[in-house]
Amino acid sequence: MRTTTIGLVMIVRDEEQNLPRCLESVRNQVDEIVIVDTGSSDRTIEVARRFTDKIYRFPWNDDFSAARNFAIEQASSEWLLSLDADEELDVTGGDLRELVAGNRGYEAYFLPLLHASADLPGNFNRYLVLRVFRNRKDYRFFGAIHEQLAVARPEAVEVSENPVIRHKVVAGRDRRRKCRRNLELLQREAAANPGNAFLQYYLGVEWLGLGKPARALPCFQRACRELDDSHLLFRAPAVRYLIGCLRALDRIDEALCFCLEECARYPDYTDLFFEGGLLLEARGDYAVAIRWFEEAVRSGRPPAVFAHTEGTSSDLAFYHLGYCCERLGRFAQSRDYYRKALSANPECVYPLYNLFLLELATNGPREACETFRSAGYLDRPAWTRVLVDLFCLAGFPDLAALCLREGRLGREPEDLARLARLKVYSRQPDEALAALGRLVRTGGMPEPEAELDEILAWTAKGDLDEARKKALALWRRSEGRGRVLAVLSIVARLSLTSRLVGLPEKHREPEAAKAALSVVERCLLSRGTHLGPKQAEMAQMYQKTLRAAMDYLIDLSPEACRELSTHLAARGDTVRQLRDFRFGMARRLCP
Amino acid sequence: MISLCMIVRNEEKNLPRCLASAAAAVDEIIVVDTGSTDDTVKVARRFGAKVKKIRWTDDFSAARNASLELAKGDWILLLDADEELAAGSAEVLSRLVSAPGVEGYFVKLVSYIGQGDWVEACPDVAFRLFRRRPEYRFHGAVHEQIADVIQKNRPGAKTELAEDLVVLHYGYLDEQLTEKDKKARNLALLEKEMAAHPDDRLLRYHYGVELFRAERYGEAAAQFTEAGTGLDPGTIFLPKLMRYLILAYQGDHQPEKAMEAARLGVELFPDYADLYHYAGMVAYDHQAYGQAYDLFQRALATPEQKAHYASFPGMRGFRTLYQLGRMAERFCNLEGAMRYYLASLRDNPSFTPALDSITRLLEPHRDPVYAKECLDKTCVFMTPQAKLAMGQILFRHHAYGLALEFLEQGLGKQTPAPEVMLCKAICLFQVKRFPEALKLLARLKAQPRMYSVALLNETLYFWLQGNRRQVRVLVQELQAAGVTPENGLVLGLLERSLTRRKGPKVVLGEEGLKLLLDLLQRVLALGETARAQGVLDLLHSDVLKRQGLAIGRLFRTWGHSELARQYLEFRLAKYPQCADTAFALAEIKEEAGEYLAAADLYRETLALEPKEPRGYVRLIGVYDKLRREILRQAAERYPESEVLQTLFREVQDE
């Protein structure tokens, strides 16, 4: 039986990292692969050759459409799929071949594009993009950037829920670099086409990507005004971005008015209810915000045509519901919501921080730990790691150790280092050294913080010579000498016999201060598990070390003094926060 | 025309007050006597009452109805012999009975409760005034009722609340209610009636109250719930029922249910102070301080209470303020606590618990002059009783000199009760006016009840003198008079500490320790620290560990922080789970400027008792102090740094 042929067309430059994953994902979905290189200086072509021999070069002329159209012209399949190298095709929900085979007279398909969020792990922004189309001479891209495919009859375009295109997370620096490049191109094009509202939308997106909401706002305002509902694919995200800009600019009431208008216009658009909730939350209207977030949960995922952030109807909404309840003092409800948020999207650990504080304040550390254990939170390594760190920072290293043990962490180098740090916090230097020993034996390289832990462990044991030796060994490396000087100074202050170490040069001061502050933190938050006589001795050693580190910071520089003061203030604030959580209005009884 | 109807038995003492108050306000007086053996009938006749004697049949309604049969007036007024009409009631009464269309009135009933010189007035309402009609007759053997009969006979009949007709009730002052057999009898009668009238909610409510008084809280709660479920919110006894329900659940150790009842209660009666107060108490007892604070504040903010709420005195004032003071102490906020206690005392100058707390906070044993100054500003001690009471409070807080002053002023020339005399003797002893003390003790010895304690004080005197022989003689005398084995051990300890004889370490139980600590506190107050230590050295180390907290506190009270620290550390090593010890030790270290060690121990406290505020409050305080110290050093080290100077000034101002 003859099957319809499908071809992948893509344009690439310097994509040796991304390309294999992308091409791997379409291996069984397409019959030909056309790759147009616009001037790579890395091994992109070499990588591509493993998948196809249809590789072409096209000199870059600041025009995406020209490059893409050149690629189309090289393809001979009946249908074409267009992808970027940092995307993948996810066919778990449905095949590309099935889609094309079942075609009933359509000319092109929109597919969902899931854009992984850099700030919210496990969350996606969901857009529709036109990426599958018949290979016909009149279907060509236009627009130098954000090239769009021109299909004559809009009714011949169908929206398909599957397969799905996944866009990988872009690191902040790469994103900004791309934004600047795109912005230049777009501005040039907008100058040439002043009436094009799509370009305004794209301009807004790039300004936002560069963190400039004030510049983005007028672009989105024009896009929203000039695009009508036949361009919902653009107008819908423009509405959300516009609200986001106003929120970032603290023009909350204005945003709320606009949001209400648009909600009335698109009553199915979940994301708008979520946005409204955020605005009300920012205003402090928690009770009303709760109703909006609940509405977002109730509405569920909106129709595909609306650009949608995955999570606005589930974990993100739950998280904000938890937060609003927390602010209203409805702690039990708040806890439930945070739990829901976590189970809806286990990859996003932020709700765990709030949940932790709530549990700690309402039930105390021990019960909190037991709750997490019995609720199965320690079955997930990522959650366990967060809990271990949080218990440490809250001054309960014993419970952190329990989490680590129950969660059966400790094989990864990261976790061995964590275990060592934990033991330093727990005032058990021997165990800390044992963990570090295992880390080295399993081939892990101690991080700077772990090196500090090792020296602190020797100090706590009272073996100042060994501590000094370890520090001197680090001196041989050229980097991190400020840190080493700080540690040496602190050790020297502890032993009365040895002479004082000089203060570091000016440019090493920040590094030295940071190291000394780490020592302060470990000592301040450390806590022995028992109050036996040996622990009392250990406690004294920690107190002496703390004193030495603080004295060092005072001697180091005025800036270091200020940092130390800030650090101590932060410690007090943490306890204050816990206290306020715990006692609500009764905090007015505090002296 | 108004008929006063009463039923009485052996009320010759109360009756004149009652009849004198009512005689001018009513047109006839009917008295039904159910078997007096005193001059009740004679008294009644003196006031022109129509008297009928009937046989008591364990049925209040029967007796009441007998009195109604005799009445001729258009209206019936009911009073009990231990009640009276407030002054000016005649005008009010005549106005009420001339109001058209009203069948009966609930009137305001103010009960006086308390004992001695502490009396409080509790308002409530009762159905006491109604039209005389042959069909209006009482039913119910114990809590005789008539208001429901009126409703049954004339559906929609108007009954009103007349808050300006006030009946004063003195009966509770005699504490008749605490008689056990009366309670049991009432319960038995009520149970019988309940069986006959299972749907009578008022009866069920009364039954619940009797159960509550008999401290059968769980059963009481069940009855209140049944009586209250689905009741019309306008029902006159529903507010009180809700209050009882909260208290019953609390008594039954069901705090969640108590809070639930409170929630329901304030939904129905959002201006009812008692509900907030008692819910606050429930929250307080369960360390839900945030909630408790909120509820207490709400209690204070409620408006003047409606009469049928029968609000307990102080719910909107001194009692709630007192609880807030206690709570402020838990938050280590002594100034705030003092303010609440003072406000409480201002609201009710005879509320002794507030005065006691104020005195305690003043630490009168440290600085009696300052304490006296403050107390004089706080209260006016006009009466001898007030002075005596203050003297005893000061005595309890170990301010012996000051206590003596108040006691002497309060006593004047009169001979005090033995307990007060003992107080005075000990005060004299503690201010080292030994001859006078011994003279008083000798007089006390004549009282059999005071013999042992007086002798013990004499023993203490000779022990302090180091007079071994005399101590031995007195101890033998005490033993001859009979002492418990535990107290015998304490006496042995005293003797042995004088001889330096070697022997096994002593193990003491509860009772012995109580006595010993009491004596040690006296010894330390006298400045005889070495002698106190001498006795403690004879104790077994297990006892010292167990009692380390009490001993440590004792030493701290009398300014021996170093010794206190030793005992506390000793105890903490053995009992690391004791939050009180960790906290006490932390306080000593904080005072000594050892902030890091103090912070360690406060964190320990916090971990051991996360629901208590003191660990948080003190830990924050220590971090603040530490920061202040760091900034002081930094500001000295870098006088040229503007930033540091400013920061230092800021923390100094905090």
XYZ file of N, CA, C and O in Angstrom, chain A residues 55-176:
488
model
N 21.666 17.752 2.478
C 22.146 18.884 3.270
C 22.595 19.982 2.312
O 23.335 19.720 1.366
N 22.087 21.170 2.586
C 22.384 22.280 1.679
C 22.902 23.452 2.483
O 22.662 23.553 3.681
N 23.655 24.290 1.779
C 24.097 25.541 2.410
C 23.359 26.702 1.784
O 23.098 26.702 0.580
N 23.037 27.661 2.635
C 22.320 28.829 2.151
C 22.912 30.022 2.873
O 22.857 30.090 4.105
N 23.497 30.960 2.119
C 24.141 32.095 2.798
C 23.096 32.927 3.548
O 22.047 33.253 2.992
N 23.377 33.222 4.804
C 22.431 33.950 5.655
C 22.286 35.385 5.198
O 23.275 36.070 4.982
N 21.042 35.786 4.975
C 20.813 37.159 4.525
C 19.787 37.860 5.422
O 18.988 38.656 4.950
N 19.822 37.530 6.693
C 18.933 38.177 7.655
C 17.467 37.967 7.316
O 16.633 38.821 7.599
N 17.161 36.866 6.698
C 15.771 36.638 6.301
C 15.435 35.160 6.513
O 15.852 34.301 5.759
N 14.662 34.886 7.582
C 14.318 33.502 7.877
C 13.472 32.882 6.772
O 13.637 31.719 6.436
N 12.532 33.684 6.270
C 11.622 33.134 5.265
C 12.377 32.655 4.027
O 12.095 31.579 3.494
N 13.343 33.459 3.608
C 14.094 33.096 2.407
C 14.769 31.749 2.605
O 14.715 30.872 1.728
N 15.356 31.558 3.809
C 16.060 30.302 4.078
C 15.089 29.133 4.114
O 15.337 28.062 3.545
N 13.960 29.348 4.765
C 12.996 28.246 4.857
C 12.433 27.886 3.481
O 12.253 26.714 3.167
N 12.125 28.901 2.714
C 11.569 28.626 1.388
C 12.576 27.883 0.517
O 12.203 26.991 -0.248
N 13.841 28.211 0.718
C 14.876 27.480 -0.024
C 14.842 25.993 0.369
O 14.912 25.094 -0.476
N 14.646 25.749 1.680
C 14.588 24.364 2.155
C 13.394 23.638 1.548
O 13.509 22.496 1.087
N 12.253 24.305 1.512
C 11.052 23.681 0.954
C 11.299 23.267 -0.494
O 10.892 22.186 -0.936
N 12.002 24.156 -1.186
C 12.216 23.874 -2.600
C 13.056 22.621 -2.820
O 12.997 21.983 -3.863
N 13.844 22.229 -1.797
C 14.679 21.046 -1.962
C 13.908 19.756 -1.662
O 14.408 18.674 -1.911
N 12.706 19.881 -1.064
C 11.977 18.687 -0.622
C 11.074 18.163 -1.720
O 10.516 18.939 -2.499
N 10.921 16.827 -1.741
C 10.089 16.244 -2.786
C 8.876 15.504 -2.220
O 8.048 15.008 -2.961
N 8.745 15.412 -0.889
C 7.615 14.692 -0.290
C 6.314 15.446 -0.529
O 6.324 16.636 -0.855
N 5.182 14.712 -0.292
C 3.888 15.347 -0.531
C 3.513 16.298 0.613
O 2.852 17.296 0.411
N 3.910 15.897 1.827
C 3.632 16.743 2.997
C 4.959 17.146 3.610
O 5.943 16.423 3.545
N 4.928 18.328 4.283
C 6.155 18.814 4.899
C 5.918 19.129 6.378
O 4.829 19.570 6.756
N 6.966 18.854 7.138
C 6.956 19.224 8.562
C 8.108 20.182 8.765
O 9.227 19.917 8.332
N 7.850 21.296 9.434
C 8.908 22.266 9.694
C 9.208 22.275 11.193
O 8.305 22.419 12.016
N 10.485 22.081 11.522
C 10.891 22.085 12.946
C 12.143 22.929 13.097
O 12.878 23.145 12.141
N 12.397 23.393 14.348
C 13.680 24.000 14.666
C 14.513 22.981 15.413
O 13.983 22.010 15.968
N 15.844 23.235 15.437
C 16.730 22.237 16.030
C 16.497 22.073 17.524
O 16.758 21.015 18.090
N 15.998 23.151 18.188
C 15.780 23.018 19.636
C 14.384 22.503 19.971
O 13.888 22.666 21.065
N 13.759 21.877 18.974
C 12.443 21.283 19.201
C 12.507 19.776 18.984
O 13.440 19.266 18.366
N 11.481 19.097 19.491
C 11.366 17.659 19.236
C 9.921 17.361 18.924
O 9.033 18.078 19.367
N 9.713 16.276 18.214
C 8.344 15.849 17.942
C 7.993 14.752 18.937
O 8.708 13.760 19.062
N 6.914 14.960 19.673
C 6.485 13.970 20.663
C 5.253 13.264 20.116
O 4.191 13.862 19.976
N 5.412 11.982 19.768
C 4.312 11.275 19.112
C 3.598 10.322 20.065
O 2.845 9.457 19.624
N 3.848 10.482 21.371
C 3.219 9.539 22.302
C 1.698 9.595 22.206
O 1.017 8.600 22.394
N 1.154 10.773 21.896
C -0.307 10.896 21.839
C -0.868 10.634 20.447
O -2.072 10.472 20.287
N -0.022 10.578 19.462
C -0.539 10.381 18.108
C 0.551 10.590 17.070
O 1.427 11.431 17.231
N 0.482 9.818 16.022
C 1.499 9.740 14.981
C 1.338 10.863 13.967
O 0.231 11.315 13.704
N 2.430 11.272 13.370
C 2.339 12.242 12.280
C 1.770 11.560 11.036
O 0.954 12.125 10.310
N 2.213 10.320 10.822
C 1.744 9.594 9.623
C 0.241 9.365 9.678
O -0.457 9.509 8.677
N -0.256 9.004 10.880
C -1.707 8.804 11.036
C -2.454 10.088 10.696
O -3.483 10.066 10.021
N -1.887 11.202 11.186
C -2.535 12.490 10.979
C -2.699 12.774 9.481
O -3.782 13.095 8.995
N -1.597 12.572 8.779
C -1.617 12.879 7.344
C -2.464 11.858 6.584
O -3.209 12.199 5.667
N -2.368 10.582 7.000
C -3.121 9.530 6.320
C -4.616 9.763 6.462
O -5.385 9.492 5.553
N -5.019 10.277 7.647
C -6.457 10.488 7.883
C -6.955 11.809 7.322
O -8.062 12.213 7.615
N -6.127 12.452 6.563
C -6.474 13.781 6.081
C -7.717 13.763 5.196
O -7.845 12.945 4.304
N -8.645 14.712 5.564
C -9.859 14.801 4.745
C -9.901 16.168 4.091
O -10.669 17.028 4.458
N -9.047 16.343 3.174
C -9.084 17.552 2.354
C -8.458 18.785 2.971
O -8.622 19.888 2.462
N -7.762 18.624 4.098
C -7.101 19.789 4.665
C -5.784 20.043 3.960
O -5.161 19.141 3.410
N -5.352 21.313 4.068
C -4.120 21.712 3.398
C -2.958 21.830 4.376
O -1.809 21.764 3.992
N -3.312 22.072 5.628
C -2.252 22.293 6.621
C -2.796 22.022 8.016
O -4.002 21.975 8.217
N -1.874 21.837 8.954
C -2.263 21.570 10.338
C -1.503 22.478 11.315
O -0.300 22.702 11.164
N -2.287 22.933 12.299
C -1.645 23.525 13.472
C -1.309 22.395 14.448
O -2.135 21.517 14.669
N -0.138 22.456 15.042
C 0.202 21.492 16.097
C 0.459 22.275 17.386
O 0.887 23.424 17.340
N 0.214 21.646 18.530
C 0.551 22.321 19.789
C 2.072 22.382 19.954
O 2.758 21.392 19.705
N 2.545 23.558 20.376
C 3.963 23.708 20.699
C 4.046 23.910 22.210
O 3.469 24.851 22.748
N 4.710 22.985 22.870
C 4.855 23.106 24.328
C 6.221 23.687 24.620
O 7.247 23.064 24.364
N 6.218 24.896 25.159
C 7.453 25.603 25.422
C 7.768 25.439 26.897
O 7.049 25.964 27.746
N 8.825 24.688 27.200
C 9.152 24.454 28.604
C 9.498 25.775 29.265
O 10.183 26.614 28.699
N 8.999 25.949 30.497
C 9.228 27.208 31.202
C 10.527 27.140 31.987
O 10.794 26.176 32.692
N 11.333 28.185 31.866
C 12.615 28.190 32.565
C 12.415 28.427 34.055
O 13.145 27.923 34.886
N 11.377 29.205 34.410
C 11.177 29.567 35.807
C 10.352 28.540 36.556
O 10.469 28.385 37.764
N 9.506 27.853 35.859
C 8.604 26.932 36.512
C 8.814 25.530 35.975
O 8.206 25.152 34.979
N 9.676 24.767 36.586
C 9.961 23.429 36.078
C 8.679 22.620 35.968
O 7.819 22.700 36.830
N 8.596 21.865 34.886
C 7.423 20.996 34.725
C 6.242 21.723 34.128
O 5.227 21.120 33.861
N 6.350 23.045 33.959
C 5.248 23.776 33.345
C 5.580 24.138 31.906
O 6.732 24.303 31.537
N 4.535 24.246 31.113
C 4.714 24.548 29.695
C 3.819 25.677 29.298
O 2.715 25.799 29.788
N 4.317 26.486 28.388
C 3.423 27.387 27.688
C 3.000 26.682 26.421
O 3.813 26.085 25.721
N 1.727 26.742 26.148
C 1.188 25.969 25.047
C 0.685 26.915 23.968
O -0.170 27.762 24.232
N 1.258 26.810 22.776
C 0.819 27.620 21.652
C 0.409 26.690 20.528
O 0.732 25.508 20.529
N -0.270 27.268 19.532
C -0.539 26.494 18.320
C 0.354 27.040 17.230
O 0.479 28.259 17.075
N 0.998 26.167 16.481
C 1.849 26.641 15.382
C 1.535 25.847 14.117
O 1.247 24.648 14.177
N 1.609 26.526 13.010
C 1.319 25.868 11.737
C 2.617 25.265 11.217
O 3.515 25.983 10.790
N 2.739 23.952 11.313
C 4.016 23.336 10.986
C 3.898 22.178 9.995
O 4.907 21.651 9.544
N 2.687 21.719 9.754
C 2.525 20.604 8.804
C 1.678 21.104 7.629
O 0.598 21.655 7.849
N 2.163 20.937 6.435
C 1.430 21.474 5.281
C 1.792 20.712 4.009
O 2.827 20.056 3.918
N 0.893 20.808 3.047
C 1.132 20.170 1.758
C 2.279 20.859 1.033
O 2.450 22.065 1.142
N 3.047 20.067 0.319
C 4.166 20.619 -0.449
C 3.636 21.164 -1.767
O 3.554 20.427 -2.753
N 3.227 22.435 -1.711
C 2.714 23.044 -2.936
C 3.459 24.323 -3.208
O 3.888 25.015 -2.279
N 3.562 24.650 -4.452
C 4.381 25.799 -4.862
C 3.927 27.120 -4.227
O 4.736 27.991 -3.935
N 2.591 27.239 -3.993
C 2.118 28.526 -3.497
C 2.173 28.625 -1.962
O 1.833 29.646 -1.398
N 2.570 27.548 -1.295
C 2.715 27.638 0.164
C 4.143 27.984 0.492
O 5.029 27.127 0.491
N 4.337 29.274 0.760
C 5.684 29.731 1.056
C 5.666 30.611 2.299
O 4.642 31.211 2.651
N 6.817 30.684 2.978
C 6.927 31.553 4.139
C 7.106 32.990 3.710
O 7.682 33.264 2.675
N 6.596 33.905 4.550
C 6.914 35.314 4.327
C 7.208 35.946 5.690
O 6.828 35.435 6.747
N 7.889 37.070 5.651
C 8.335 37.744 6.876
C 9.755 37.351 7.180
O 10.086 36.158 7.244
N 10.609 38.392 7.363
C 12.027 38.110 7.571
C 12.247 37.334 8.861
O 13.148 36.504 8.970
N 11.416 37.644 9.872
C 11.529 36.898 11.122
C 10.125 36.512 11.538
O 9.155 37.149 11.152
N 9.986 35.488 12.344
C 8.683 34.935 12.680
C 7.916 34.723 11.399
O 6.794 35.187 11.223
N 8.615 34.073 10.528
C 8.067 33.792 9.223
C 6.761 33.027 9.367
O 6.618 32.162 10.216
N 5.786 33.401 8.592
C 4.508 32.714 8.612
C 4.281 32.053 7.271
O 4.735 32.537 6.247
N 3.556 30.961 7.328
C 3.265 30.266 6.092
C 1.967 30.837 5.531
O 0.996 31.021 6.247
N 1.984 31.122 4.256
C 0.788 31.663 3.629
C -0.045 30.524 3.054
O 0.404 29.827 2.149
N -1.206 30.298 3.641
C -2.117 29.319 3.071
C -3.355 30.096 2.642
O -3.924 30.843 3.434
N -3.726 29.923 1.418
C -4.751 30.790 0.844
C -6.092 30.664 1.566
O -6.690 31.658 1.954
N -6.579 29.414 1.784
C -7.918 29.258 2.345
C -7.818 28.892 3.830
O -7.413 27.780 4.163
N -8.166 29.791 4.739
C -8.039 29.483 6.165
C -8.874 28.260 6.559
O -8.496 27.530 7.480
N -9.991 28.025 5.919
C -10.838 26.891 6.311
C -10.190 25.556 5.987
O -10.640 24.513 6.459
N -9.116 25.596 5.200
C -8.419 24.351 4.870
C -7.347 24.011 5.906
O -6.606 23.070 5.746
N -7.290 24.807 6.949
C -6.294 24.543 7.990
C -6.992 23.923 9.202
O -7.994 24.439 9.673
N -6.472 22.800 9.689
C -7.094 22.112 10.818
C -6.161 22.176 12.029
O -4.946 22.276 11.889
N -6.788 22.156 13.203
C -5.987 22.110 14.427
C -5.909 20.661 14.886
O -6.929 19.991 14.982
N -4.722 20.174 15.140
C -4.579 18.797 15.636
C -3.943 18.814 17.021
O -3.035 19.604 17.281
N -4.456 17.979 17.915
C -3.906 17.917 19.273
C -2.615 17.104 19.312
O -1.850 17.175 20.266
N -2.389 16.311 18.237
C -1.212 15.447 18.223
C -0.684 15.280 16.810
O -1.460 15.348 15.868
N 0.588 15.018 16.647
C 1.635 14.972 17.668
C 1.925 16.368 18.235
O 1.356 17.354 17.789
N 2.809 16.405 19.209
C 3.099 17.637 19.928
C 4.558 18.015 19.676
O 5.420 17.142 19.621
N 4.805 19.292 19.517
C 6.192 19.747 19.387
C 6.652 20.269 20.745
O 5.941 21.057 21.377
N 7.784 19.781 21.186
C 8.301 20.243 22.486
C 9.535 21.098 22.266
O 10.461 20.680 21.579
N 9.500 22.269 22.898
C 10.627 23.175 22.795
C 11.406 23.081 24.089
O 10.839 23.133 25.164
N 12.739 22.950 23.978
C 13.500 22.764 25.218
C 13.681 24.097 25.964
O 13.470 25.172 25.406
N 14.077 23.966 27.228
C 14.297 25.158 28.048
C 15.501 25.913 27.490
O 16.526 25.312 27.179
N 15.348 27.209 27.360
C 16.463 28.007 26.868
C 17.113 28.704 28.056
O 16.424 29.309 28.875
N 18.432 28.563 28.139
C 19.137 29.221 29.227
C 19.007 30.727 29.074
O 18.907 31.249 27.961
N 18.963 31.422 30.218
C 18.722 32.863 30.219
C 19.631 33.631 29.274
O 19.186 34.482 28.513
N 20.919 33.289 29.281
C 21.872 34.067 28.491
C 21.601 33.875 26.992
O 21.545 34.834 26.228
N 21.379 32.609 26.589
C 21.090 32.323 25.180
C 19.841 33.057 24.729
O 19.764 33.591 23.623
N 18.845 33.042 25.671
C 17.584 33.641 25.296
C 17.778 35.133 25.034
O 17.306 35.674 24.053
N 18.507 35.781 25.939
C 18.705 37.223 25.774
C 19.478 37.543 24.484
O 19.174 38.490 23.787
